[in-house]
Amino acid sequence: MLAAGGLLIAGCGGGGGGSESAPSSSGPPSVTTINPSDMQNEQAPPDRLLIDVTIKGGEINPLNAQLEAKTNEPIVVKVDSDVADELHVHSTPDHTFKIEAKPGQQFQFTVGVPGKVDIELHQLAKTVATVQVQP
């Protein structure tokens, strides 16, 4: 009895460490181990619109981009800027964010009413993007 238990334990603790096992016609079915880092791609990221904005030397990128989003979908604006400004989102309700002269700024908002939404820089008087928000 102890010998059979020892064989069963030895079969489960195999030393390969890989995720593939050869099928066996006798004994218990093989066990496949999945590394947690392999599982992250099975789950879809949440729906959101990401806009990367660069303001450098008076140049803005993107400029007048035409984008699409859904109502109540998060819209994230990442900003790297060498000047202070104000980002204004013309939506209902509207949103205003202060931009500092520094990299790595991030602003998030949602729009609950379908329609065209302009995202503008007030001091530079430029439109970064127009987002068509759909139900």
XYZ file of C-alpha atoms in Angstrom:
135
model
C 0.000 0.000 0.000
C 2.764 2.453 0.879
C 4.639 1.597 -2.315
C 1.592 2.409 -4.450
C 1.176 5.749 -2.647
C 4.859 6.537 -3.208
C 4.494 5.918 -6.944
C 1.446 8.155 -7.085
C 3.289 11.003 -5.329
C 6.351 10.542 -7.531
C 4.127 10.795 -10.634
C 2.701 14.165 -9.531
C 6.031 15.767 -8.643
C 7.781 15.169 -11.979
C 10.936 17.246 -12.442
C 10.346 18.655 -15.957
C 8.725 21.890 -14.806
C 7.441 22.548 -18.335
C 3.867 23.118 -19.315
C 3.679 20.083 -21.626
C 3.233 16.496 -20.501
C 3.259 13.353 -22.587
C -0.095 11.538 -22.608
C -0.163 8.335 -20.616
C -2.298 5.346 -21.464
C -2.183 4.001 -17.922
C -2.468 5.747 -14.579
C -4.010 9.081 -13.717
C -4.448 11.774 -16.397
C -1.547 14.212 -16.791
C -1.736 17.652 -15.170
C -0.840 20.797 -17.109
C 0.567 23.743 -15.189
C -0.190 27.260 -16.474
C 2.135 30.052 -15.476
C 0.090 33.053 -14.189
C 1.926 35.395 -16.572
C 0.602 33.315 -19.480
C -2.965 33.983 -18.343
C -2.946 37.777 -18.551
C -3.588 37.807 -22.308
C -6.772 35.744 -21.960
C -8.646 38.678 -20.414
C -9.477 41.586 -22.685
C -8.538 45.054 -21.401
C -11.425 47.366 -20.577
C -12.740 49.526 -23.403
C -11.186 52.976 -23.296
C -9.810 55.595 -25.623
C -6.195 56.609 -25.037
C -4.854 59.850 -26.513
C -1.116 60.564 -26.215
C -0.439 64.292 -26.517
C 2.968 65.950 -26.852
C 3.426 69.713 -26.591
C 6.988 70.747 -27.388
C 8.362 74.002 -28.771
C 4.897 75.223 -29.742
C 4.189 72.043 -31.723
C 1.243 69.850 -30.721
C 0.866 66.215 -31.611
C -1.774 65.076 -32.432
C -3.552 68.057 -33.903
C -7.180 67.825 -35.089
C -7.282 64.033 -34.690
C -10.653 62.438 -35.502
C -11.447 59.706 -32.959
C -14.371 57.602 -31.764
C -15.575 56.497 -28.330
C -18.718 55.150 -26.706
C -20.818 56.916 -24.087
C -19.491 56.397 -20.558
C -16.299 54.788 -21.934
C -13.196 56.111 -20.142
C -11.193 58.558 -22.241
C -7.600 58.973 -21.055
C -5.423 61.854 -22.225
C -1.703 61.468 -21.484
C 0.262 64.693 -21.822
C 3.972 65.458 -22.062
C 4.336 69.240 -22.204
C 7.073 71.857 -22.034
C 4.533 74.636 -21.278
C 1.607 75.146 -18.929
C -1.834 75.220 -20.538
C -5.414 74.207 -19.943
C -7.046 71.182 -21.552
C -10.745 71.778 -22.098
C -13.197 69.038 -23.075
C -16.346 70.482 -24.668
C -18.854 67.846 -23.595
C -21.921 67.603 -21.393
C -20.776 68.038 -18.679
C -17.566 69.752 -19.757
C -14.174 68.998 -18.204
C -11.157 71.229 -17.616
C -7.660 70.048 -16.650
C -4.573 72.103 -15.798
C -1.510 71.071 -17.767
C 1.867 71.694 -16.197
C 5.209 71.993 -17.967
C 6.254 68.405 -17.247
C 6.016 64.911 -18.718
C 3.789 62.048 -17.618
C 0.510 63.827 -16.882
C -2.680 61.831 -17.211
C -6.313 62.957 -17.251
C -9.378 60.723 -17.428
C -13.025 61.516 -18.058
C -16.186 60.038 -19.543
C -18.840 61.531 -21.780
C -22.441 60.569 -21.090
C -24.123 62.322 -24.036
C -23.541 61.174 -27.647
C -22.188 63.711 -30.128
C -18.972 65.443 -31.210
C -16.627 66.410 -28.390
C -13.719 68.791 -28.971
C -10.604 68.499 -26.807
C -8.764 71.826 -26.928
C -5.701 73.551 -25.550
C -6.873 77.009 -24.462
C -3.583 78.947 -24.244
C -2.310 77.588 -27.561
C -5.823 77.850 -29.090
C -5.550 74.472 -30.831
C -7.832 71.444 -31.074
C -6.039 68.243 -30.121
C -8.887 65.944 -31.150
C -12.558 65.708 -31.946
C -14.143 62.575 -30.529
C -17.360 61.245 -32.028
C -19.126 59.762 -28.988
C -21.622 57.080 -29.927
C -24.275 55.361 -27.791
